[in-house]
mmCIF file of C-alpha atoms in Angstrom:
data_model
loop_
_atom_site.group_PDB
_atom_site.id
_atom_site.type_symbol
_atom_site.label_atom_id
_atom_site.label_comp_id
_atom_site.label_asym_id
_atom_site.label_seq_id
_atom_site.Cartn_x
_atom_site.Cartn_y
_atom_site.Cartn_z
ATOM 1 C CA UNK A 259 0.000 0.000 0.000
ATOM 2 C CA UNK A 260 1.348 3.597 -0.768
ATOM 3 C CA UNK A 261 1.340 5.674 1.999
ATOM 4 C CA UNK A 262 1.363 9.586 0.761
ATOM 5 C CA UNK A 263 2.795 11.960 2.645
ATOM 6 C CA UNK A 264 3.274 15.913 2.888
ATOM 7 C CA UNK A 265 -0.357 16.355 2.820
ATOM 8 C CA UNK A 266 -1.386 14.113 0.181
ATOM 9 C CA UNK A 267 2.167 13.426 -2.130
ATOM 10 C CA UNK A 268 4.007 10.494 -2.974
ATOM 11 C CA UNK A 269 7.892 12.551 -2.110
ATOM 12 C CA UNK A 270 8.792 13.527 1.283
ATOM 13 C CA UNK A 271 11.643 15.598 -0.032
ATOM 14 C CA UNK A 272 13.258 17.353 0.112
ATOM 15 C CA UNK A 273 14.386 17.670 -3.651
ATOM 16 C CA UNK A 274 17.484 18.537 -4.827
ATOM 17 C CA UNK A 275 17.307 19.898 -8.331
ATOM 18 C CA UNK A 276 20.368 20.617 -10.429
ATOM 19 C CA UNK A 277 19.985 22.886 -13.629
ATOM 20 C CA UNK A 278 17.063 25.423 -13.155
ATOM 21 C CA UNK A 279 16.309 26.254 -17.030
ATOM 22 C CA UNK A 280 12.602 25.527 -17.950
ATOM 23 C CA UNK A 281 12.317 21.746 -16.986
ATOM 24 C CA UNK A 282 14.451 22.158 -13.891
ATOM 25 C CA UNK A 283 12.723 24.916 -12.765
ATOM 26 C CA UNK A 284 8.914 23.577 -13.482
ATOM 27 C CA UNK A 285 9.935 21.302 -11.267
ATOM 28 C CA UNK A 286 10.872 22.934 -8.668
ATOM 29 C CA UNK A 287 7.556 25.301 -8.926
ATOM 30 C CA UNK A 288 4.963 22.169 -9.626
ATOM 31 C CA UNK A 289 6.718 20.556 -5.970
ATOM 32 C CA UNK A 290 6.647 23.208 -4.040
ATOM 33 C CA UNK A 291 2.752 23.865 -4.673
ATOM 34 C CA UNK A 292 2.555 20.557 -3.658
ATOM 35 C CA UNK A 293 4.150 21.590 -0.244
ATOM 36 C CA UNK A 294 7.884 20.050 -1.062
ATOM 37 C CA UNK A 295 10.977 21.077 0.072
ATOM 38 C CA UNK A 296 12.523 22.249 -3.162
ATOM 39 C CA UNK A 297 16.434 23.227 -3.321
ATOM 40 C CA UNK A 298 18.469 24.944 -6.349
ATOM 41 C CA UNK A 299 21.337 24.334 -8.123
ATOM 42 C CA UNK A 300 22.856 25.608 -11.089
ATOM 43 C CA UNK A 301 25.941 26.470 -12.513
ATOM 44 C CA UNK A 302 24.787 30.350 -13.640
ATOM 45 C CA UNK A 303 24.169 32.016 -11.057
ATOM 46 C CA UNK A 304 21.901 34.499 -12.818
ATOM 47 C CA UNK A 305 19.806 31.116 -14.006
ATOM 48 C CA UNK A 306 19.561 29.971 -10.317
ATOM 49 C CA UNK A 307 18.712 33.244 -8.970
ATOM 50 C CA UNK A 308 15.664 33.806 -11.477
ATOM 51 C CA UNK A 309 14.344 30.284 -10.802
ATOM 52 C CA UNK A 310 14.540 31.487 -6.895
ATOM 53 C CA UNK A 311 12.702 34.531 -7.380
ATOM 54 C CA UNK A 312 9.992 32.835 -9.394
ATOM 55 C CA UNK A 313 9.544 30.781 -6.218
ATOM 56 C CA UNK A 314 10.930 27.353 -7.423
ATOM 57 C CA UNK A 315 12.998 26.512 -4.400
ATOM 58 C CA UNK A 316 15.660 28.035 -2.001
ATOM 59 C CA UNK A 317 19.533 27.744 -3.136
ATOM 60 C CA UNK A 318 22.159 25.109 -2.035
ATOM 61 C CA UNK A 319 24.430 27.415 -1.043
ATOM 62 C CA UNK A 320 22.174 28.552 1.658
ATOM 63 C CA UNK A 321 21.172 25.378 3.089
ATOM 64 C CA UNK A 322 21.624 24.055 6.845
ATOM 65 C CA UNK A 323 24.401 21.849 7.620
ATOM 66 C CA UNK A 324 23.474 17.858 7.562
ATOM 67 C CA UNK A 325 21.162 18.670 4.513
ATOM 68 C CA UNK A 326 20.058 15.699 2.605
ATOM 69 C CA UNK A 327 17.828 15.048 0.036
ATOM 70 C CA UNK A 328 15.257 12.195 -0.557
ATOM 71 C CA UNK A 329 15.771 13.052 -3.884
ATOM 72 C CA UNK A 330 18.487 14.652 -6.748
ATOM 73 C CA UNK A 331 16.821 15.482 -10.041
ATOM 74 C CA UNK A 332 19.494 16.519 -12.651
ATOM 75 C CA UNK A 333 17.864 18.566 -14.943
ATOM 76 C CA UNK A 334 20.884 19.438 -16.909
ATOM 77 C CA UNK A 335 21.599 19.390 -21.117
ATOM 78 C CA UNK A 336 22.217 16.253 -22.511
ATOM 79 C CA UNK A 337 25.971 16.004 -22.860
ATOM 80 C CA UNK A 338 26.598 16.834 -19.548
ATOM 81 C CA UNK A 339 23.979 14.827 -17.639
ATOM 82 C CA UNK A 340 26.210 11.436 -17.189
ATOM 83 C CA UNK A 341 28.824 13.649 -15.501
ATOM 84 C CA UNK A 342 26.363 15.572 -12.831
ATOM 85 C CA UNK A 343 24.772 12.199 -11.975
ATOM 86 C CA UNK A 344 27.758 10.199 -11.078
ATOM 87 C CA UNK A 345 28.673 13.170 -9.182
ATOM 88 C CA UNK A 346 25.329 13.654 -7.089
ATOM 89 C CA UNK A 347 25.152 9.580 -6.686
ATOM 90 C CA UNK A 348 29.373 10.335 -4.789
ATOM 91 C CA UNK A 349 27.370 13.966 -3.375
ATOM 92 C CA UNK A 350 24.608 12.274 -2.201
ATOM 93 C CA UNK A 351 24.823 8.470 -0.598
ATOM 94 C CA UNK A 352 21.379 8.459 0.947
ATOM 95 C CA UNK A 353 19.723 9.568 -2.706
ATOM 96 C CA UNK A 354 18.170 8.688 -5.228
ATOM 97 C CA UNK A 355 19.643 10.290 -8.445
ATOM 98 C CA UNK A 356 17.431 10.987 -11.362
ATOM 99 C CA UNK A 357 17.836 12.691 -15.067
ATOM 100 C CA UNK A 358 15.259 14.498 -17.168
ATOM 101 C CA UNK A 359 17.509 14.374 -20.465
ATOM 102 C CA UNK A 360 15.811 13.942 -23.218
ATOM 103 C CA UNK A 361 18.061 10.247 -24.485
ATOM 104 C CA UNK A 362 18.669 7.790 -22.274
ATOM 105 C CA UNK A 363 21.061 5.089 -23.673
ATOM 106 C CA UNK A 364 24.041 7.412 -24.394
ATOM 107 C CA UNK A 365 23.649 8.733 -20.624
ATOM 108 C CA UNK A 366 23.511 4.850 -19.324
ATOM 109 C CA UNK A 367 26.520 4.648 -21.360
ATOM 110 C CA UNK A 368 28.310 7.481 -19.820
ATOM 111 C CA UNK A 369 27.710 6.066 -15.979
ATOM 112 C CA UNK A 370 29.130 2.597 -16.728
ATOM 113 C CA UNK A 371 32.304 1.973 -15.835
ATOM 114 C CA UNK A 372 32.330 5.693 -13.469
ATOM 115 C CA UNK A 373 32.179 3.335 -10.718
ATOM 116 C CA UNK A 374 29.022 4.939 -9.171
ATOM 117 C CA UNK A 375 26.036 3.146 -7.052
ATOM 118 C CA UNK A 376 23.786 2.813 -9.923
ATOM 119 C CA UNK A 377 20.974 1.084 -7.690
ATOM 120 C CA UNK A 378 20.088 4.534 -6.814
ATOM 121 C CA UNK A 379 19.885 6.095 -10.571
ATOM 122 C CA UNK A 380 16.871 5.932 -12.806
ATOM 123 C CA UNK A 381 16.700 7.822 -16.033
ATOM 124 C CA UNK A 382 13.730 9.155 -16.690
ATOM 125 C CA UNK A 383 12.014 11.431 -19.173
ATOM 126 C CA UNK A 384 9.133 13.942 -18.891
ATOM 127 C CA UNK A 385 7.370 14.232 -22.733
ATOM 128 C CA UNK A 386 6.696 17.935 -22.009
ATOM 129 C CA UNK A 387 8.162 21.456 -22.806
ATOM 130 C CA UNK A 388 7.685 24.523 -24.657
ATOM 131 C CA UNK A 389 9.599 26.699 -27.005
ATOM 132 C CA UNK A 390 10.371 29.231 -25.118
ATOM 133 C CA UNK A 391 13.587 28.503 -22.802
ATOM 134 C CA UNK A 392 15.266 29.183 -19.218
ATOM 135 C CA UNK A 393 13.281 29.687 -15.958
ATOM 136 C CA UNK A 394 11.459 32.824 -17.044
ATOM 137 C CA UNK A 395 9.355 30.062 -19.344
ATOM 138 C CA UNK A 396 8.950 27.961 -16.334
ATOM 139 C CA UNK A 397 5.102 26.502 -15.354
ATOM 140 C CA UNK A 398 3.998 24.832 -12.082
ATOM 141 C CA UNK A 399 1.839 22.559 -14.120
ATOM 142 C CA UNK A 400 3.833 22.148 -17.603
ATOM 143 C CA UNK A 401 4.208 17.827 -16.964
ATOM 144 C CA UNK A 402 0.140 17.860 -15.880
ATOM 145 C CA UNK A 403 -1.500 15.173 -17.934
ATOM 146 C CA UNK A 404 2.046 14.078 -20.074
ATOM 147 C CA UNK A 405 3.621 11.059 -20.515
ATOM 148 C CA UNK A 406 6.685 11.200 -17.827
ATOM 149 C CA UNK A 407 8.904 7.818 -18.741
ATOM 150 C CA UNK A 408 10.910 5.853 -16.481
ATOM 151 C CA UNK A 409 13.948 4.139 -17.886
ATOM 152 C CA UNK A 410 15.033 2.161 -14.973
ATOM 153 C CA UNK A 411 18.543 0.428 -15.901
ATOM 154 C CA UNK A 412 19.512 -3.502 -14.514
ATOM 155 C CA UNK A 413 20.999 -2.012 -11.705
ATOM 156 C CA UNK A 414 18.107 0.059 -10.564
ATOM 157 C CA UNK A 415 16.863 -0.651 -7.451
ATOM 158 C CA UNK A 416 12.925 -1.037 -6.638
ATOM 159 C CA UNK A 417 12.824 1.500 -3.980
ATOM 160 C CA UNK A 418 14.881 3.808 -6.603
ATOM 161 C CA UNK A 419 12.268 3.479 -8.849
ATOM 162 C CA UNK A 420 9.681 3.891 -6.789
ATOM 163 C CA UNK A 421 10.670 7.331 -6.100
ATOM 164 C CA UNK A 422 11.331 8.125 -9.386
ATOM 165 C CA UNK A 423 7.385 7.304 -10.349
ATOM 166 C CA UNK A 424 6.656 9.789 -7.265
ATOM 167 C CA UNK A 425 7.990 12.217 -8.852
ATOM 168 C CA UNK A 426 6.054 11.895 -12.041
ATOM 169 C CA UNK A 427 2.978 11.447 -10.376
ATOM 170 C CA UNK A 428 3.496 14.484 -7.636
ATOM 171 C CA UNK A 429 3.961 16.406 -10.989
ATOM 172 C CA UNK A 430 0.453 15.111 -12.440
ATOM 173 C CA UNK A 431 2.295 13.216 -15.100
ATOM 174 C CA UNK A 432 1.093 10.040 -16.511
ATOM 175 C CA UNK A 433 3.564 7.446 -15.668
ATOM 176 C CA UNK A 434 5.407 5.395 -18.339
ATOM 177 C CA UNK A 435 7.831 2.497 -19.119
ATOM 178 C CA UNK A 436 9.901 1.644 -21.078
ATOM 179 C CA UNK A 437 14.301 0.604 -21.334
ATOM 180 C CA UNK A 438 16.552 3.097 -22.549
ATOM 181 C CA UNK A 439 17.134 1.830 -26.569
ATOM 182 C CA UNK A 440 13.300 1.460 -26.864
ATOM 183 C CA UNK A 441 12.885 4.773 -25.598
ATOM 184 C CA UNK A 442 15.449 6.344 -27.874
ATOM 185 C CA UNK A 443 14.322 4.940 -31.046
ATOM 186 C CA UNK A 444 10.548 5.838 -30.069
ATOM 187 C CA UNK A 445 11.337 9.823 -29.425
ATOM 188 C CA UNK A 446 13.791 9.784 -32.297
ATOM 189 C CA UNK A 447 10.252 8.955 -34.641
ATOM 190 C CA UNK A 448 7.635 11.461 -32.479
ATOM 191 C CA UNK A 449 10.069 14.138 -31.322
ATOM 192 C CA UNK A 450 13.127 14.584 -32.662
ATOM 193 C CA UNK A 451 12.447 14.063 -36.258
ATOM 194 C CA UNK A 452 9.435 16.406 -36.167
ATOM 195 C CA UNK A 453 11.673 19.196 -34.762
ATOM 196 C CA UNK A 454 14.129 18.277 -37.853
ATOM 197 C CA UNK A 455 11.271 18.652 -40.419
ATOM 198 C CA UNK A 456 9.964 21.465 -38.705
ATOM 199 C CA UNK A 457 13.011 23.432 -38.918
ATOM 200 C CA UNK A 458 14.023 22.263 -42.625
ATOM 201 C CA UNK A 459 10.234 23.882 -44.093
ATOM 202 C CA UNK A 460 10.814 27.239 -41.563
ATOM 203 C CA UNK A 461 14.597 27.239 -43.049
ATOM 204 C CA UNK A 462 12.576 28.082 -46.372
ATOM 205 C CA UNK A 463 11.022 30.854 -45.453
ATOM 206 C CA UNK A 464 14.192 33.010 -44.631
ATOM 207 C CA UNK A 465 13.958 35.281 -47.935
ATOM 208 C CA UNK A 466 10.249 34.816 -48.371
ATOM 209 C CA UNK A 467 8.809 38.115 -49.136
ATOM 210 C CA UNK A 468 6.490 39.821 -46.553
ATOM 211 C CA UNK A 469 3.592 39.870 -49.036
ATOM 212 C CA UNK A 470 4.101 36.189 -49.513
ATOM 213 C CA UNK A 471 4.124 35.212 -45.735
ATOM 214 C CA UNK A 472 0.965 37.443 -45.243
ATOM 215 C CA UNK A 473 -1.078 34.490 -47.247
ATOM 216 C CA UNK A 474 -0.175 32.422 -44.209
ATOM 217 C CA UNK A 475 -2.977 30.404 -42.530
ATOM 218 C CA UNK A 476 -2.768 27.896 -39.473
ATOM 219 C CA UNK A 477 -1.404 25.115 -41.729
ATOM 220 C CA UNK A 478 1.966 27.274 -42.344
ATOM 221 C CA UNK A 479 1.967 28.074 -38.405
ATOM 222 C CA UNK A 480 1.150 24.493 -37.245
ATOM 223 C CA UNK A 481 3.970 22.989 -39.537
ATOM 224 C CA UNK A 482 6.846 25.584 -38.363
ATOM 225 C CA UNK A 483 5.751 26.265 -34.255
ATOM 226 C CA UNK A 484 8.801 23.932 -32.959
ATOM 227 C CA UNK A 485 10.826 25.291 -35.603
ATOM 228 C CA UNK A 486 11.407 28.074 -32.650
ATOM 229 C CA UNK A 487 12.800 26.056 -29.774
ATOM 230 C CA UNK A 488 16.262 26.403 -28.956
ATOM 231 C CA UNK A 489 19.319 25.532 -31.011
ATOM 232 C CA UNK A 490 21.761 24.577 -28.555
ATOM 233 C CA UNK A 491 19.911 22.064 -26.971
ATOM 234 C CA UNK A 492 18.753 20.402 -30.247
ATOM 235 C CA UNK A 493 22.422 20.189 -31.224
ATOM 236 C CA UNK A 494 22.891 18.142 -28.261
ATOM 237 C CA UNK A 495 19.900 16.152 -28.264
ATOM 238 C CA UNK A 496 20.591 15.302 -32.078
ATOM 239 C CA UNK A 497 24.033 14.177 -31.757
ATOM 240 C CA UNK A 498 22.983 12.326 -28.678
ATOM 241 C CA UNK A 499 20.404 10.209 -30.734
ATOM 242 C CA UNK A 500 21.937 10.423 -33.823
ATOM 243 C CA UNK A 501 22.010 6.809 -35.084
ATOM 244 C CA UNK A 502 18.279 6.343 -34.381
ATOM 245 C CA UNK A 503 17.198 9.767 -36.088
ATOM 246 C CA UNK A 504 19.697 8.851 -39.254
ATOM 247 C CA UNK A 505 17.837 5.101 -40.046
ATOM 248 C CA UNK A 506 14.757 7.527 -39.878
ATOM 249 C CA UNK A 507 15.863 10.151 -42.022
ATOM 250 C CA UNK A 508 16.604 8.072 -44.388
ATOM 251 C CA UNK A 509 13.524 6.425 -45.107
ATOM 252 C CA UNK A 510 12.212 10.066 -45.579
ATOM 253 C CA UNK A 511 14.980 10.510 -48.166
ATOM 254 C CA UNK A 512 13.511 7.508 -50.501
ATOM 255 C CA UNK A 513 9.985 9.388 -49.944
ATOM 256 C CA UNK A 514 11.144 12.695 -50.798
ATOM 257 C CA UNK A 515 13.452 11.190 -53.469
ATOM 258 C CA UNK A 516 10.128 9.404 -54.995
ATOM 259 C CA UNK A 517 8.067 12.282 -54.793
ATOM 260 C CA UNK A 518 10.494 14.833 -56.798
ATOM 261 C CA UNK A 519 10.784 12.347 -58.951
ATOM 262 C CA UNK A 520 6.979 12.447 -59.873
ATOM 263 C CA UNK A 521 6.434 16.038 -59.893
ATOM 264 C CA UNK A 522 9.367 16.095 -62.338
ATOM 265 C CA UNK A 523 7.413 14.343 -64.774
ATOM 266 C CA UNK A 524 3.130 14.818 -63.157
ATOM 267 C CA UNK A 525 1.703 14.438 -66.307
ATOM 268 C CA UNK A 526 3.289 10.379 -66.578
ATOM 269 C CA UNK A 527 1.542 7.527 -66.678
ATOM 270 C CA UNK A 528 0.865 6.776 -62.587
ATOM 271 C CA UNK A 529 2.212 9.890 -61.556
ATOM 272 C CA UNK A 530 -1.255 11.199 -59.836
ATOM 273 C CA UNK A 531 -1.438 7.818 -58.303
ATOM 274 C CA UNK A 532 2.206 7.808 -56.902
ATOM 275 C CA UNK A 533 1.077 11.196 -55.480
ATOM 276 C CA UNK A 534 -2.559 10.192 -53.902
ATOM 277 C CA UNK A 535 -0.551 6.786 -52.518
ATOM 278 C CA UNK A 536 1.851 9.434 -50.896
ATOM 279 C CA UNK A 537 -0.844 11.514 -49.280
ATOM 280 C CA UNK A 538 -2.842 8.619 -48.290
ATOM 281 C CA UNK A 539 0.328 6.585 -46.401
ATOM 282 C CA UNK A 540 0.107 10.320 -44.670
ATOM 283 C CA UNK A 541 -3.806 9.756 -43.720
ATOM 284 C CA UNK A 542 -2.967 6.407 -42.498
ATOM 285 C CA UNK A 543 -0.076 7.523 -39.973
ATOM 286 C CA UNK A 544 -2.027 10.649 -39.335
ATOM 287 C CA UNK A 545 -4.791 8.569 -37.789
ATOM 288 C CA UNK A 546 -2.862 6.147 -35.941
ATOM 289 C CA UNK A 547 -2.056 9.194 -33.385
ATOM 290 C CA UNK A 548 -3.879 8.829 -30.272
ATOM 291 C CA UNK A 549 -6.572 10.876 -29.830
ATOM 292 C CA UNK A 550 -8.420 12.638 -26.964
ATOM 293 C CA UNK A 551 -7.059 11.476 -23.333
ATOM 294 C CA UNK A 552 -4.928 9.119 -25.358
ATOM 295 C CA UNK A 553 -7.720 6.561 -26.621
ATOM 296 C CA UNK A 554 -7.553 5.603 -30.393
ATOM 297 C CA UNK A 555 -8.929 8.354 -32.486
ATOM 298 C CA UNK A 556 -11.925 9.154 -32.672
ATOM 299 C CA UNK A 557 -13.583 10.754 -35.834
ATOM 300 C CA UNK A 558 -15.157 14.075 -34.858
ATOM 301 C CA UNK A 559 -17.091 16.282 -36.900
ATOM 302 C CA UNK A 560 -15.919 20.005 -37.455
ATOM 303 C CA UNK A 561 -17.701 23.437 -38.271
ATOM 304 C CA UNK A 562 -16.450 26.722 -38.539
ATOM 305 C CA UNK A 563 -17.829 29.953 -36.372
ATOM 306 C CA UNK A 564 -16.532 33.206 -37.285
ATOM 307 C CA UNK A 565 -15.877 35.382 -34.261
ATOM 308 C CA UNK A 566 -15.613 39.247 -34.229
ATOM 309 C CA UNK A 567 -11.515 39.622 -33.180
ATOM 310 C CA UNK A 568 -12.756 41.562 -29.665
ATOM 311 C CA UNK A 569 -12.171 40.971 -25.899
ATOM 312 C CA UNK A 570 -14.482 38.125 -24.919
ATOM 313 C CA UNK A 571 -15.665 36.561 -28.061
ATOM 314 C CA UNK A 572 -14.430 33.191 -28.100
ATOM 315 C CA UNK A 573 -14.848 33.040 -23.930
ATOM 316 C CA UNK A 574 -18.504 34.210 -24.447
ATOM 317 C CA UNK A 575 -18.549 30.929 -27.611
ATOM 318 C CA UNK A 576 -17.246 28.463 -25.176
ATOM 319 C CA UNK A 577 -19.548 29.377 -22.249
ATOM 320 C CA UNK A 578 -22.702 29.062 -24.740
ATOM 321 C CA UNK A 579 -21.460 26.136 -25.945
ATOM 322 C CA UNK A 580 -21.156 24.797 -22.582
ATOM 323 C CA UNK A 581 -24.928 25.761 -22.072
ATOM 324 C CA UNK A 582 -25.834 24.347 -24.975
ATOM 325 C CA UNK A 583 -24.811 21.011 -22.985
ATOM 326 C CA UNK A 584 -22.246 19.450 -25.835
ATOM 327 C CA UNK A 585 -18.751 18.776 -25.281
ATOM 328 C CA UNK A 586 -16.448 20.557 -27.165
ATOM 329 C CA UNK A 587 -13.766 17.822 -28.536
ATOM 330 C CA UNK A 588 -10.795 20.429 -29.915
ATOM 331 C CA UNK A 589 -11.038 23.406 -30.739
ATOM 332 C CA UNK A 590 -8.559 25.145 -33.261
ATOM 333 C CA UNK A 591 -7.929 29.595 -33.783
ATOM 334 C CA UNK A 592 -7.245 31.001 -36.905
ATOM 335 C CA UNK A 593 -7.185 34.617 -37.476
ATOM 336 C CA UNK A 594 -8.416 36.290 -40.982
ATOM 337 C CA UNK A 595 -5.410 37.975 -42.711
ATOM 338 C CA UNK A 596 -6.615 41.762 -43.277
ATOM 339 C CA UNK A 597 -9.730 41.280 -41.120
ATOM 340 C CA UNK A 598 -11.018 41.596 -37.645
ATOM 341 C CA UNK A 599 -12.702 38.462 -37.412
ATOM 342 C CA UNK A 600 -11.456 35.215 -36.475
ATOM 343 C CA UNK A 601 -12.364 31.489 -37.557
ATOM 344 C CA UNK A 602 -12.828 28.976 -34.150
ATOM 345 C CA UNK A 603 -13.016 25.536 -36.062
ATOM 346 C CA UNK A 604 -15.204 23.358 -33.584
ATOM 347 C CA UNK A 605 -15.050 19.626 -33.227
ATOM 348 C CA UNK A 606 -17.824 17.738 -31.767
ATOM 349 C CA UNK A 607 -19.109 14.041 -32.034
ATOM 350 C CA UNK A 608 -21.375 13.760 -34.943
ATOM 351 C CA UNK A 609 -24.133 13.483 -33.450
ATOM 352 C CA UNK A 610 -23.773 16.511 -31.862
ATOM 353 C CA UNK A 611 -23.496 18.555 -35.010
ATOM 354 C CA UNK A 612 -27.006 19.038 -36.211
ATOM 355 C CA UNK A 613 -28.378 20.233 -32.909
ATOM 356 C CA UNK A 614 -25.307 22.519 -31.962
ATOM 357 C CA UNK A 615 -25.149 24.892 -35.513
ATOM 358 C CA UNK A 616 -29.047 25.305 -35.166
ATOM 359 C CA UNK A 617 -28.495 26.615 -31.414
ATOM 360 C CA UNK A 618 -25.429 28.921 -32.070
ATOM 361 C CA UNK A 619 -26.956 30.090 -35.327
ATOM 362 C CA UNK A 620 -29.954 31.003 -33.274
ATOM 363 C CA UNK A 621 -28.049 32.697 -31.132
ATOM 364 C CA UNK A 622 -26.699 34.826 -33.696
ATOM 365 C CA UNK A 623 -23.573 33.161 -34.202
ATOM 366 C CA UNK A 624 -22.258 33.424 -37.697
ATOM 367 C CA UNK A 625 -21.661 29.340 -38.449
ATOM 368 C CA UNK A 626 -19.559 28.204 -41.618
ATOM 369 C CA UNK A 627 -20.081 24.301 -42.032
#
């Protein structure tokens, strides 16, 4: 039976965390709402002092003598994770050590052999971020509802991984499994190689004229978002994974390759076939991606409700929606270019649909289906 402590959490603490950028420093805010002893470390100490002002913990170098943590989360960049958590396992004897980076096997690698007690080291990953860096960016609540994985190693001992799954779930993350190669290869497929392709179509827009880029709709935006996160620590994360991310890329090579050669010649014989076969193995991976609270998806119907761009609109949609008594499945914003109206695409279940436009329409709601 798991006995919860701290009014109501899995940790006792306190919690060490080294590296306060965004992930560090969520941390350290989503704990201490929970009523954990949170402590800071981090090798700027301009980084450390922001994350302490935002209120994600008080600083090691201000600590009481005898301190000693329940747990040591290393929340540092990728090439110099292995390093910090031998060195918090010698720091720290009665700890458990954990990492946040974002590949596991090459930090595994990197602690065997250092001579360090890995029985009290789990790797561990929380699927969650934003891309906006450092602890400015930082969000109590930024792992609520995400997949957190735990990458316990052969050494790992139960109780070690125990507490790493407390610290997951004290976060409001949604605890998951797996070892360190399977991990690797899965995020090199649903995170780094969208980041990759993301960046390669915004890389194309550099010299785009302004008049061109003003034709942009949510398509454009939705494509290129990640294509903002930070540089240095994709360099790191991509040369940490890159022998996953390569067998990957190349497979995208022989689509690409087969899809320049068809527009080279689109009038051929098959060419428009080659080209709906392309967009349709699209469809079929497209709809293999969980859906709502991570069930398979689920096919929703969607209508369009143009919303005057003011203070309160889309609130003032929502809450008669709400009234209306139908669940809203996703919702998606796109602003008109050279208007002041904006298009709120709604998703419902089918059989929702009917009822919902006649309500909103009667309410004066302009409704595109």
């Amino acid at each position: 039976m798991t006995v919860l402590v701290n009014g109501g959490t899995h940790l006792s603490g306190p919690v060490l965390v080294i590296g306060t950028g965004l992930l560090g420093a969520s941390i350290g805010l989503g704990l201490r709402a929970r009523g954990i002893d949170v402590v800071l470390s981090d090798i700027s100490p301009s980084t450390e002092a922001v994350a302490k002002d935002i209120g994600a913990g008080r600083l090691l170098s201000g600590v009481e003598a005898g301190f000693a943590p329940q747990l040591v989360v290393v929340a540092a960049p990728p090439d110099v994770t292995a390093p910090l958590v031998a060195q918090a396992l010698k720091d720290w004897p009665g700890a458990v050590v954990v990492d946040i980076a974002s590949v596991k096997a090459a930090v595994l690698a990197g602690l065997e052999g250092t001579g360090a007690d890995l029985s009290r080291y789990v790797g561990t990953h929380p699927m969650a971020g934003r891309e906006k860096s450092g602890p400015v960016a930082a969000l109590g609540d930024l792992f609520m509802s995400n997949p957190w994985v735990i990458c316990a190693g052969e050494h790992s001992s139960a109780e070690a991984v125990k507490t790493a799954e407390a610290l997951a779930i004290d976060l409001g993350a949604v605890v998951s499994r797996m070892d360190a190669e399977d991990h690797d290869q899965s995020v090199a497929l649903i995170s780094h190689l969208p980041q990759v392709m993301s960046s390669l179509v915004a890389s194309r827009l550099q010299e785009t004229p302004p008049s061109s880029l003003a034709l942009a709709g949510n398509g454009l935006r939705d494509v290129t978002r990640i294509a903002a996160s930070e540089p240095k620590l994709w360099v790191q994360i991509l040369s940490g994974n890159a022998p996953r991310l390569v067998s990957i890329l190349q497979g995208v090579r022989e689509d690409l390759n087969r899809l320049i050669n068809t527009l080279e010649n689109p009038e051929a014989d098959g060419a428009r076939l080659d080209m709906a076969q392309l967009i349709a193995e699209g469809n079929t991976g497209q709809a293999r991606i969980p859906g709502k609270h991570g069930t398979p998806p689920q096919s929703f119907t969607s209508f369009t409700v143009l919303v005057d761009d003011t203070p309160g609109q889309i609130a003032q949609l929502l809450t008669e929606i709400g009234e209306i008594g139908v669940n809203l499945e996703d919702l998606r914003l796109e602003h008109a270019s050279g208007r002041q109206v904006g298009r709120a695409e709604i998703s419902v279940l089918p059989s929702k649909v009917h009822g919902l436009v006649s309500e909103l329409t009667s309410r004066g709601w302009k409704v595109v289906e």
